[in-house]
Amino acid sequence: MPITSRHLLGLEGVPKEDIQLILDTATTFREVLDRPIKRVPTLQGKTIVNLFFESSTRTRISFELAERRLSADVVNFAVAGSSVAKGETLKDTARNIEAMKIDMVVVRHSSPGAALFLSRVVNANVINAGDGTHEHPTQALLDMYTIREKFGKLEGLHVCIVGDISHSRVALSNIYGLQIMGATVSVCGPKTLIPKDIEKLGVRVYYNVEEAIRNTDILNVLRIQLERQDRSFFPSTREYHNYFGITKEKLEKAVKPITIMHPGPINRDVEISADVADGENSVILQQVLNGVAVRMAVLYLLGTGEGK
Amino acid sequence: MKILLKNGHIIEPHSGLDLLADILIVDGIIEKIGTKISVGASIQKYELDGKIVAPGFMDMHVHLREPGYEHKETIETGLAAAASGGFSAVCCMPNTNPPIDDASVVKYIKEKAAKVKNGLVDVFPVAAATKGREGNELSPMMELAEAGAVAFSDDGSPIENSEVMKRAMEYADMVGKIIIQHPEDRSLTKGGVMNEGFVSTSIGLPPMPAIAEEIMIMRDVMIAEYANTRYHAAHISTAGSVEIIRQAKKRGLKVTCEVTPHHFTLTEEVVRSFDTNTKMNPPLRTQEDIEAIKAGLKDGTIDVIASDHAPHSFDEKEVEFLEAPFGIVGLETALGLAVTELVHPKILSINQLIEKFSINPRKILNLPVIKISMGEKANLTIIDTEKEWRVDVSKFKSKSKNSPFNGRILKGKSCGIINSGIFCL
């Protein structure tokens, strides 16, 4: 069964079957990553450009590794010193690159909707690697893969996302993806970082971590974006850590062991204490490894698919 | 030149005129109104078949973009769009470059406008309330008024400082002019591009809460009450704003407001498309806000319909949503949308429509109200309320095509204006 779309722009409204297919396909590629030679010829002859308009380490390396392990030709683009720095528009940049016969575009951009915009102006398959505060679908897919790997399922599980929900593309993609797959999602954070009307998306809202984790199976801890502090969303990182930081002490009050996830990069001892990040229930590094497999699956399905 | 309009449904609410008749116009003056006026064969005759003949419509909120942004619109193309949309008069906003904060700019615009089709569309500049539209020092209002400015506004930007606002209202009042405020508390809308609520949360676009508009109107109403001056809120968009104005009017304050057609037609739901032609300031709101606006139009809380015609070039809008400028063109769809959304669903009568497009804007600006009677200058808008048409931006006279209404079917259209002795069909 092929994937139903030509692009991966977000998880909102994606059919359950597509997510299932991506996760199942990722299982196959996950095995490849354990082989001595971690390379398959699947996308040989395809050219993929990584268009990163925002700095990124983990996501960019993860995509690049996934592309190379599928034997695609890879071109990297970074904004500094590029034509964008000279004032070129996103549309012109993309169309010029596409004129060089590119098959797929992986895009990271600060503007919500940028990936959708690109999909309207170029013919290549577009994969959203994070568009501002909108979506980051491959992150949510790798989160779901990691959960499924540990629990053997997604349906019926309870995932709580803690932190800056207002400015998080990871939160939004996780909410959409997990709900489609039958999991329950709640969010927790200071009221100033919870976007208006989010409960209408079917998530429960907590302002108290201990209450939030009482019945949850998984905690997905978001990075506190210290660069936003100029607008004073909370009084200090000290106060944030004391009341919203995930610590061993707070976790001990939960009824069951809670699996800890984090999309990285971590601010140690701000949103998460070091012992929790490195503790036995943390799957943070598995997330990173699984990210390569999930991105291989997405690239493979879109690159070889006949989706509309 | 003589023109005979045959069988027009003449409606002029100001003098209570409502009859089916012919109008004979000689050299731009209404010579005769009556049934079966017979004239020689040499006269231009137009059979109106009962179409409505109303006093000339005015769009009191238009960005003509000249001087400074002629790639978006020029006075010539803007006025062509106005004529095509059924407006024989427009007020142009001061966020030009240089801004209209100097009498020379007022004169430049008026002189240039008078040459477009021999003055078919009257242009009434709204000058800046503060120098450079920066919100700090008052503009030379007396001089600007003498040059022809009809009101003062920093439109595009709010007048944020309360003391400056109070002084601007007092000074303008002395000149007999009104302050038009772009109501927005910018400390609440920083970085925002759409209404705050479920949709902004669902698609991750930075939000602008309704209260940003309401707080500013509330403050301004209090200042106007204290200073005992008039006050006009531009393009109100929320249920809360309607209610604040309603209460202010009930208390007898000299407060007026306008609404745009897009704010009573579209909701924030259309922003889910990330189409930059759905990005405007104030942003599109919710269905509840639309209902409140319609109620406000009906009960007279909202005095005026104005388009906030904001042209931007194709390339300026063909960018990421955050990067795109705010605003849409409106001159050529305003009347059609108002008839479709308000008159046919019986929210407004034709008389009320004429009040909001012709009489009230002129009253607010202290301009003479247009009358249809013998000896008066012919300043008319002719409307076919039954005409169905499809909006096609490629046919717009405006230089810019940034409209979210392209392809939409509307019922109701202007079929011409007459002004300054010129008939534009």
XYZ file of C-alpha atoms in Angstrom:
733
model
C 0.000 0.000 0.000
C 1.577 3.345 -1.010
C 1.514 6.518 1.046
C -1.366 8.824 0.061
C 0.485 12.135 -0.158
C 3.343 13.547 -2.204
C 4.580 15.683 0.671
C 4.949 15.482 4.428
C 3.962 18.948 5.607
C 2.445 18.100 8.972
C 0.533 15.405 10.820
C -2.775 17.264 11.123
C -5.350 15.280 9.171
C -2.896 12.598 7.967
C -4.655 9.212 7.598
C -3.886 6.682 10.322
C -2.832 4.189 7.663
C -0.092 6.519 6.452
C 1.353 6.940 9.928
C 1.148 3.192 10.469
C 2.926 2.647 7.150
C 5.715 5.083 8.008
C 6.259 3.495 11.425
C 6.227 -0.042 9.984
C 8.629 0.937 7.227
C 10.875 2.588 9.796
C 11.140 -0.756 11.626
C 12.779 -2.243 8.539
C 15.223 0.638 8.244
C 15.946 0.486 11.960
C 17.353 -2.995 11.356
C 19.543 -1.637 8.561
C 21.115 0.731 11.072
C 22.353 -2.234 13.105
C 24.128 -3.813 10.134
C 27.871 -3.378 9.617
C 27.142 -1.667 6.284
C 24.351 0.771 6.964
C 23.456 1.616 3.420
C 20.758 0.532 0.981
C 20.460 1.520 -2.703
C 16.791 2.533 -2.487
C 17.070 6.187 -3.516
C 20.045 5.836 -5.820
C 19.885 8.523 -8.511
C 17.564 10.767 -6.474
C 18.790 14.182 -5.454
C 17.671 15.691 -2.176
C 18.361 19.211 -0.982
C 18.318 20.112 2.693
C 17.089 23.691 2.847
C 17.779 24.875 6.370
C 16.795 28.488 6.911
C 17.171 28.063 10.664
C 20.139 26.633 12.453
C 19.768 22.998 13.397
C 22.254 20.335 14.362
C 20.350 17.208 15.220
C 17.580 17.373 12.636
C 19.896 18.345 9.798
C 22.431 15.618 10.558
C 19.639 13.090 11.035
C 18.118 13.900 7.651
C 21.492 13.910 5.942
C 22.409 10.534 7.399
C 19.033 9.128 6.389
C 19.476 10.430 2.851
C 23.000 9.064 2.488
C 22.028 5.684 3.895
C 19.388 5.485 1.175
C 22.121 6.283 -1.388
C 20.583 9.575 -2.469
C 22.689 12.478 -3.707
C 22.592 15.155 -1.030
C 22.974 18.901 -1.283
C 23.082 21.027 1.848
C 22.016 24.611 2.000
C 22.510 26.920 4.903
C 21.357 30.494 5.019
C 24.557 32.189 6.155
C 26.450 33.475 3.146
C 23.737 32.269 0.771
C 21.564 34.049 -1.769
C 18.960 34.464 0.990
C 21.426 36.587 2.926
C 21.608 38.643 -0.273
C 17.849 39.217 -0.207
C 16.499 36.407 -2.366
C 12.963 35.267 -1.586
C 12.118 31.754 -0.446
C 10.236 31.155 -3.687
C 13.174 32.201 -5.858
C 15.662 30.217 -3.807
C 13.549 27.086 -4.076
C 12.802 27.451 -7.769
C 16.440 28.097 -8.615
C 17.536 25.047 -6.730
C 14.795 23.014 -8.322
C 15.913 24.157 -11.769
C 18.978 22.031 -11.064
C 16.725 18.941 -11.117
C 16.122 18.235 -7.477
C 13.729 15.418 -6.554
C 13.050 16.190 -2.922
C 13.323 19.169 -0.625
C 13.708 18.967 3.146
C 12.920 22.372 4.598
C 13.401 23.990 7.997
C 12.090 27.529 8.231
C 10.991 29.998 10.885
C 7.640 30.849 9.239
C 4.596 28.640 9.910
C 3.290 27.376 6.578
C 6.677 27.722 4.831
C 6.752 24.038 3.844
C 3.200 24.254 2.477
C 4.170 27.399 0.585
C 7.139 25.597 -0.964
C 4.990 22.634 -1.975
C 2.853 25.082 -3.960
C 5.733 26.636 -5.872
C 7.975 23.646 -6.646
C 7.326 20.221 -8.125
C 9.674 18.281 -5.851
C 8.405 16.309 -2.856
C 8.552 18.545 0.186
C 9.308 17.333 3.693
C 8.749 19.723 6.562
C 11.687 19.627 8.974
C 10.032 22.258 11.185
C 8.123 25.364 10.114
C 8.214 27.972 12.849
C 5.737 27.240 15.613
C 3.535 25.109 13.348
C 4.625 21.467 12.859
C 7.635 19.202 12.977
C 6.147 15.959 11.691
C 9.255 13.777 11.548
C 10.001 14.606 15.193
C 6.523 13.459 16.214
C 6.876 10.349 14.062
C 10.156 9.423 15.704
C 8.607 10.092 19.102
C 5.738 7.768 18.242
C 8.150 5.177 16.890
C 10.126 5.298 20.120
C 6.986 4.937 22.221
C 5.769 2.045 20.098
C 9.168 0.384 20.369
C 8.995 0.499 24.148
C 5.278 -0.184 24.730
C 4.483 -2.230 21.620
C 1.539 0.076 20.895
C 0.327 3.659 20.864
C -3.362 3.203 21.388
C -4.560 3.714 24.920
C -1.322 5.250 26.164
C -1.207 8.587 27.907
C 1.429 11.089 26.850
C 1.989 14.360 28.679
C 3.928 17.140 26.974
C 5.580 19.534 29.433
C 6.984 22.967 28.752
C 6.596 25.800 26.284
C 3.542 24.586 24.375
C 2.838 27.988 22.794
C 6.001 28.082 20.749
C 6.396 24.384 20.068
C 6.033 22.726 16.702
C 6.958 19.462 18.408
C 3.958 19.714 20.720
C 1.506 20.401 17.909
C 2.747 17.542 15.699
C 2.756 15.175 18.657
C -0.794 16.125 19.605
C -2.061 15.523 16.064
C -0.083 12.323 15.485
C -0.729 10.694 18.838
C -4.438 11.451 18.741
C -4.744 9.938 15.268
C -3.047 6.817 16.622
C -5.430 6.569 19.567
C -3.264 7.867 22.404
C -4.394 10.422 24.973
C -2.435 13.649 25.165
C -2.215 16.239 27.894
C -0.067 19.332 28.178
C 1.523 20.992 31.172
C 3.337 24.274 31.612
C 3.025 27.794 32.951
C -0.237 29.402 31.858
C 1.755 31.975 29.894
C 3.124 29.216 27.648
C -0.131 27.352 27.000
C -1.842 28.639 23.824
C -5.427 29.820 23.944
C -8.210 27.288 23.436
C -5.808 24.328 23.204
C -8.288 22.178 25.140
C -10.480 22.351 22.033
C -7.867 20.113 20.383
C -8.930 17.449 22.877
C -5.986 17.761 25.243
C -6.128 18.219 28.983
C -4.269 21.171 30.403
C -2.314 21.083 33.668
C -0.470 23.870 35.411
C 0.933 21.548 38.035
C 3.518 18.932 37.091
C 2.774 16.543 39.933
C -0.856 16.474 38.972
C 0.009 16.101 35.290
C 2.242 13.072 35.763
C -0.020 11.196 38.110
C -1.526 8.991 35.427
C 0.742 9.438 32.486
C 2.841 6.746 30.808
C 5.190 9.041 28.968
C 6.502 12.534 29.624
C 7.715 14.432 26.611
C 9.777 17.284 28.043
C 10.226 20.297 25.793
C 13.235 22.544 25.740
C 12.763 25.935 27.333
C 13.730 28.419 24.682
C 15.844 30.786 26.708
C 16.028 33.145 23.717
C 12.352 33.962 24.273
C 12.933 35.161 27.808
C 13.115 38.781 26.665
C 9.320 38.702 26.646
C 9.172 37.352 30.166
C 6.874 34.364 29.796
C 7.961 33.235 33.261
C 9.934 34.949 36.018
C 13.235 33.061 35.905
C 14.767 29.728 34.912
C 15.234 29.074 38.614
C 11.524 29.371 39.278
C 10.767 27.362 36.141
C 13.056 24.554 37.262
C 11.607 24.530 40.757
C 7.996 24.297 39.637
C 8.002 22.802 36.122
C 11.394 21.127 35.859
C 11.232 17.330 35.722
C 13.207 16.002 38.655
C 13.612 12.643 40.316
C 11.786 14.001 43.317
C 8.688 14.872 41.319
C 8.756 11.592 39.395
C 8.839 9.561 42.598
C 5.337 10.777 43.385
C 3.922 9.173 40.247
C 2.058 5.902 40.564
C 4.196 4.130 37.962
C 7.574 4.575 36.295
C 7.317 7.194 33.597
C 9.182 7.024 30.306
C 11.079 10.243 29.669
C 11.448 11.792 26.240
C 12.983 15.052 25.064
C 13.338 16.345 21.491
C 16.627 18.047 22.380
C 18.730 19.985 22.743
C 18.492 19.727 26.521
C 18.983 22.551 29.000
C 20.250 20.395 31.822
C 18.755 21.320 35.184
C 16.318 23.759 33.662
C 13.433 21.767 32.170
C 14.917 18.423 33.173
C 17.413 17.437 35.813
C 20.564 15.640 34.700
C 19.789 12.463 36.618
C 16.396 12.148 34.941
C 17.769 12.862 31.457
C 20.403 10.177 31.933
C 18.239 7.879 34.075
C 16.978 4.388 33.377
C 13.575 5.501 32.145
C 14.986 7.985 29.667
C 14.735 7.062 25.983
C 16.241 10.320 24.746
C 19.145 8.736 22.889
C 16.913 6.051 21.380
C 14.819 8.895 19.984
C 17.889 10.239 18.214
C 18.772 6.873 16.702
C 15.176 6.153 15.711
C 15.027 9.556 14.077
C 17.341 8.356 11.328
C 15.230 5.265 10.662
C 11.963 7.218 10.638
C 13.372 9.817 8.259
C 14.646 7.041 5.998
C 11.122 5.645 5.940
C 9.574 9.017 5.073
C 12.137 9.731 2.343
C 11.748 6.248 0.919
C 7.933 6.317 0.877
C 7.711 9.783 -0.663
C 10.677 9.291 -2.988
C 9.433 6.069 -4.467
C 5.739 6.479 -3.825
C 2.995 7.285 -6.199
C 1.106 9.424 -3.736
C -1.042 12.164 -5.206
C -23.250 67.716 -22.110
C -26.680 66.298 -21.417
C -27.402 62.879 -19.969
C -30.807 61.318 -19.388
C -31.129 58.441 -16.930
C -34.399 56.688 -17.593
C -36.429 54.730 -15.051
C -34.052 54.835 -12.150
C -35.150 53.857 -8.645
C -34.009 57.030 -6.916
C -33.343 56.583 -3.223
C -32.031 59.430 -1.149
C -32.634 58.670 2.539
C -31.438 62.075 3.707
C -34.482 63.823 2.209
C -36.678 60.758 2.228
C -36.747 60.477 -1.549
C -37.808 57.092 -2.945
C -39.332 57.044 -6.401
C -39.076 55.597 -9.886
C -38.205 58.431 -12.245
C -35.988 59.862 -14.947
C -33.121 62.247 -14.194
C -31.916 64.822 -16.672
C -28.350 65.994 -16.066
C -27.019 68.992 -17.926
C -23.352 69.900 -17.585
C -23.085 67.961 -14.363
C -26.119 69.563 -12.720
C -29.429 67.806 -12.058
C -31.809 69.755 -14.264
C -34.928 67.759 -13.850
C -36.342 64.748 -11.990
C -39.624 63.394 -13.247
C -41.455 60.696 -15.092
C -41.279 60.462 -18.844
C -38.908 63.328 -19.439
C -38.768 63.702 -23.187
C -35.709 65.083 -24.839
C -34.232 65.342 -28.308
C -32.370 62.547 -30.013
C -28.996 64.202 -29.507
C -28.954 63.420 -25.790
C -27.194 60.392 -24.299
C -29.890 58.169 -22.832
C -29.481 55.314 -20.399
C -32.264 52.899 -19.598
C -31.832 51.876 -15.967
C -34.786 49.473 -15.716
C -35.374 50.244 -12.071
C -31.775 50.034 -10.945
C -31.024 52.048 -7.836
C -29.776 55.602 -8.166
C -28.180 56.660 -4.893
C -26.197 59.651 -3.710
C -22.530 59.089 -4.582
C -20.776 56.517 -2.399
C -17.658 57.295 -0.431
C -15.015 54.863 0.784
C -13.554 56.642 3.771
C -10.668 54.232 4.279
C -8.417 53.752 1.254
C -4.669 53.446 0.790
C -3.779 55.057 -2.521
C -0.053 54.395 -1.853
C 1.107 57.482 -3.741
C 3.522 59.084 -3.066
C 6.094 56.439 -2.263
C 4.651 53.062 -3.112
C 3.622 53.462 -6.745
C 4.438 49.818 -7.468
C 1.400 48.894 -5.320
C -1.026 51.559 -6.492
C -1.031 55.054 -7.931
C -3.592 57.792 -7.479
C -4.684 57.089 -11.043
C -5.122 53.318 -10.684
C -6.633 53.672 -7.214
C -9.245 56.102 -8.441
C -9.997 53.904 -11.447
C -10.632 51.074 -8.966
C -12.846 53.368 -6.884
C -14.922 54.394 -9.910
C -15.223 50.776 -10.990
C -16.362 49.803 -7.502
C -19.066 52.493 -7.401
C -17.311 55.147 -5.319
C -17.349 58.789 -6.380
C -15.228 59.763 -3.389
C -12.454 58.253 -1.282
C -10.455 59.256 1.752
C -6.816 58.336 1.360
C -4.753 57.353 4.372
C -1.486 59.047 5.345
C 0.907 56.079 5.456
C 2.593 57.108 2.254
C 6.261 57.991 1.808
C 6.635 60.792 2.646
C 3.606 60.516 4.940
C 0.800 63.050 4.668
C 2.104 65.129 7.556
C 2.914 68.222 5.511
C 0.600 70.506 3.557
C 2.666 70.015 0.401
C 1.760 66.312 0.341
C -1.949 67.086 0.757
C -1.741 69.522 -2.145
C 0.236 67.071 -4.292
C -2.419 64.379 -3.837
C -5.340 66.720 -4.426
C -3.828 68.223 -7.556
C -2.923 64.850 -8.962
C -6.356 63.422 -8.192
C -8.141 66.337 -9.822
C -6.439 65.472 -13.103
C -7.555 61.828 -13.110
C -10.522 61.664 -15.483
C -11.168 65.352 -14.810
C -11.944 64.748 -11.181
C -14.438 61.904 -11.553
C -13.582 60.628 -8.079
C -13.192 63.162 -5.265
C -10.197 62.542 -3.035
C -10.226 63.687 0.576
C -6.836 63.146 2.198
C -6.675 62.036 5.815
C -3.488 63.560 7.171
C -1.233 62.180 9.858
C -2.167 63.063 13.419
C 1.460 63.079 14.471
C 4.685 63.963 12.695
C 5.986 61.060 10.681
C 3.091 59.009 12.074
C 5.424 58.300 14.970
C 2.960 59.014 17.731
C 5.055 61.651 19.493
C 4.515 65.204 18.245
C 1.331 66.623 16.763
C 1.282 67.261 13.029
C 0.536 70.828 11.848
C -3.195 70.152 11.789
C -4.395 73.672 11.068
C -2.134 73.972 8.084
C -3.010 70.474 6.893
C -6.724 71.214 7.232
C -6.334 74.415 5.298
C -4.611 72.468 2.510
C -7.574 70.091 2.371
C -7.093 67.333 4.954
C -10.516 66.183 6.193
C -9.457 64.157 9.247
C -6.359 63.023 11.122
C -5.055 59.533 11.692
C -1.783 57.646 12.032
C -3.519 54.732 10.312
C -1.453 51.627 9.972
C -0.136 52.572 13.387
C -2.176 53.354 16.482
C -1.637 56.526 18.484
C -0.393 54.663 21.528
C 0.588 57.353 24.004
C -2.515 58.432 25.946
C -1.348 61.975 26.438
C -0.577 62.408 22.734
C -3.996 60.952 21.910
C -5.746 63.366 24.243
C -3.938 66.345 22.775
C -4.510 65.149 19.207
C -8.251 64.865 19.872
C -8.386 68.301 21.482
C -6.375 70.000 18.765
C -8.233 68.306 15.908
C -11.532 69.181 17.559
C -10.568 72.828 17.591
C -9.928 72.567 13.831
C -13.354 70.933 13.433
C -11.849 67.600 12.426
C -12.029 64.113 13.832
C -9.278 61.730 14.895
C -9.522 58.338 13.207
C -7.750 55.717 15.276
C -6.286 52.423 14.115
C -7.183 50.736 17.408
C -4.498 48.312 18.458
C -2.568 47.910 21.692
C 0.675 46.799 20.131
C 2.131 45.452 23.358
C -0.472 42.679 22.972
C 0.007 41.999 19.264
C 3.804 41.906 19.032
C 4.800 39.493 16.262
C 1.164 38.457 15.751
C -0.307 37.753 12.319
C -3.794 36.374 12.988
C -6.605 36.342 15.526
C -5.789 34.581 18.786
C -7.898 31.525 19.409
C -8.425 27.931 18.438
C -7.268 28.422 14.838
C -4.022 30.203 15.732
C -3.345 27.477 18.276
C -4.111 24.754 15.702
C -1.736 26.078 13.066
C 0.920 27.715 15.200
C 0.676 31.237 13.810
C 1.597 34.013 16.263
C -1.624 35.500 17.652
C -3.212 38.944 18.025
C -5.901 38.849 20.722
C -9.229 40.628 20.271
C -8.603 42.559 23.472
C -5.717 44.416 21.812
C -8.312 46.241 19.722
C -10.903 46.518 22.468
C -8.544 47.925 25.091
C -7.473 50.675 22.726
C -11.055 51.601 21.803
C -12.052 51.564 25.463
C -9.180 53.879 26.343
C -9.920 56.175 23.407
C -13.613 56.383 24.306
C -12.616 57.433 27.815
C -10.272 60.089 26.465
C -12.937 61.356 24.048
C -15.421 61.554 26.895
C -12.982 63.384 29.131
C -11.855 65.775 26.390
C -15.438 66.129 25.136
C -14.428 65.510 21.528
C -15.497 63.290 18.687
C -13.672 60.023 17.953
C -13.798 57.537 15.077
C -12.550 53.954 15.391
C -11.338 52.565 12.069
C -12.038 49.009 10.906
C -13.423 47.508 14.122
C -13.467 43.726 14.007
C -14.589 42.194 17.289
C -17.832 41.688 19.169
C -16.269 43.452 22.137
C -15.491 46.548 20.081
C -19.077 46.694 18.817
C -20.328 46.543 22.385
C -17.942 49.252 23.628
C -19.091 51.608 20.856
C -22.750 50.713 21.485
C -22.450 51.589 25.165
C -20.532 54.791 24.380
C -23.278 55.879 21.986
C -25.930 55.054 24.596
C -24.135 57.382 26.976
C -24.364 60.088 24.340
C -20.679 60.224 23.442
C -19.667 61.496 20.012
C -18.123 58.212 18.990
C -18.385 56.589 15.552
C -16.861 53.594 13.834
C -16.484 51.717 10.585
C -16.213 48.076 9.538
C -14.711 46.460 6.443
C -16.559 44.014 4.192
C -14.004 41.277 4.860
C -14.671 41.474 8.581
C -18.369 40.727 8.087
C -17.750 38.099 5.390
C -14.770 35.919 6.308
C -13.718 34.198 9.529
C -10.272 33.228 10.743
C -10.948 29.703 9.433
C -9.713 30.778 5.973
C -6.262 31.484 7.427
C -5.759 27.711 7.701
C -4.863 27.876 3.997
C -1.819 30.013 4.886
C -2.894 32.145 1.909
C -1.260 35.540 2.489
C -4.383 37.220 1.097
C -6.067 36.223 4.348
C -3.523 38.242 6.332
C -4.792 41.644 7.352
C -4.710 43.943 10.365
C -7.027 43.780 12.216
C -7.086 40.061 11.508
C -10.122 38.063 10.470
C -12.044 37.009 13.575
C -14.708 34.426 14.444
C -18.292 33.751 13.407
C -19.468 35.258 16.715
C -17.672 38.472 15.841
C -19.342 38.509 12.422
C -22.758 38.111 14.052
C -22.015 40.976 16.439
C -20.822 43.190 13.579
C -23.983 42.471 11.608
C -26.091 43.326 14.638
C -24.070 46.508 15.077
C -24.612 47.473 11.464
C -28.312 46.819 11.798
C -28.877 48.787 15.006
C -26.698 51.693 13.883
C -23.794 51.111 16.270
C -21.558 50.799 13.224
C -21.909 53.950 11.149
C -19.844 53.232 8.079
C -18.707 50.482 5.755
C -15.230 51.206 4.421
C -12.941 48.884 2.509
C -9.493 49.536 4.030
C -8.295 49.063 0.449
C -4.669 48.036 0.978
C -2.932 47.161 -2.265
C 0.295 45.115 -2.257
C 2.122 43.795 -5.297
C 2.006 40.114 -6.228
C 5.614 39.500 -5.232
C 5.183 41.190 -1.869
C 2.370 38.766 -1.001
C 4.030 35.717 -2.641
C 6.171 35.009 0.417
C 5.993 33.134 3.718
C 2.992 34.083 5.876
C 5.060 35.828 8.558
C 6.899 37.876 5.953
C 3.833 39.001 3.993
C 2.488 42.521 4.484
C -0.954 42.963 6.066
C -3.912 43.992 3.912
C -6.097 43.307 0.899
C -7.602 45.386 -1.891
C -11.263 46.188 -1.375
C -12.556 49.009 -3.559
C -13.891 46.738 -6.279
C -15.553 44.173 -4.023
C -16.862 46.317 -1.133
C -20.241 47.156 -2.600
C -20.807 43.652 -3.973
C -19.962 42.056 -0.646
C -22.164 44.474 1.280
C -25.176 43.834 -0.949
C -24.557 40.074 -0.944
C -23.868 39.669 2.762
C -26.094 42.385 4.231
C -28.865 43.499 1.888
C -30.012 40.197 0.406
C -30.078 38.468 3.821
C -32.148 41.477 5.029
C -29.676 42.658 7.630
C -29.645 46.107 6.085
C -32.225 47.861 3.953
C -31.062 49.674 0.841
C -31.607 52.920 2.725
C -29.306 51.783 5.506
C -26.721 50.669 2.966
C -26.769 54.129 1.421
C -26.408 55.707 4.848
C -23.331 53.634 5.594
C -21.703 54.191 2.225
C -22.682 57.787 1.497
C -24.368 59.800 4.217
C -22.617 58.760 7.436
C -19.029 59.042 6.183
C -19.731 62.581 5.015
C -21.406 63.510 8.287
C -18.463 62.158 10.285
C -16.045 64.152 8.171
C -18.176 67.321 8.257
C -18.578 67.238 4.481
C -21.826 68.240 2.770
C -24.191 65.304 2.361
C -24.954 64.464 -1.272
C -28.523 65.263 -2.277
C -30.468 64.199 -5.326
C -32.585 67.199 -6.255
C -32.965 69.772 -8.941
C -30.123 72.251 -9.149
C -27.721 70.014 -7.222
C -24.481 68.706 -8.633
C -25.030 65.197 -9.959
C -22.991 62.919 -7.700
C -24.548 59.503 -8.067
C -23.851 55.820 -7.648
C -25.994 53.447 -9.688
C -26.485 49.969 -8.257
C -27.871 46.761 -9.684
C -28.693 44.728 -6.588
C -29.694 41.680 -8.626
C -26.607 41.403 -10.812
C -24.708 38.169 -10.222
C -21.033 38.259 -11.041
C -17.829 36.418 -10.315
C -14.939 38.310 -8.774
C -12.000 38.122 -11.177
C -8.910 39.920 -9.890
C -7.388 39.986 -13.370
C -10.139 42.438 -14.307
C -9.486 44.758 -11.369
C -8.614 48.329 -12.242
C -6.437 48.445 -9.140
C -2.757 47.895 -9.785
C -2.748 45.161 -7.148
C -4.762 41.952 -7.107
C -4.364 40.859 -3.486
C -7.911 39.757 -2.751
C -9.141 36.655 -0.935
C -12.405 36.942 -2.862
C -11.110 35.924 -6.294
C -13.602 33.528 -7.861
C -16.365 34.317 -5.370
C -19.877 34.849 -6.752
C -21.507 38.051 -5.576
C -25.005 39.376 -6.076
C -25.034 43.136 -6.415
C -22.752 45.468 -8.298
C -22.298 49.114 -9.077
C -23.073 49.822 -12.695
C -21.687 53.309 -12.765
C -21.063 56.624 -11.097
C -21.674 60.183 -12.137
C -19.603 63.007 -10.691
C -17.994 66.255 -11.859
C -20.062 66.102 -14.993
C -18.589 62.778 -15.978
C -20.492 59.586 -16.434
C -18.523 56.417 -15.875
C -20.436 53.270 -16.720
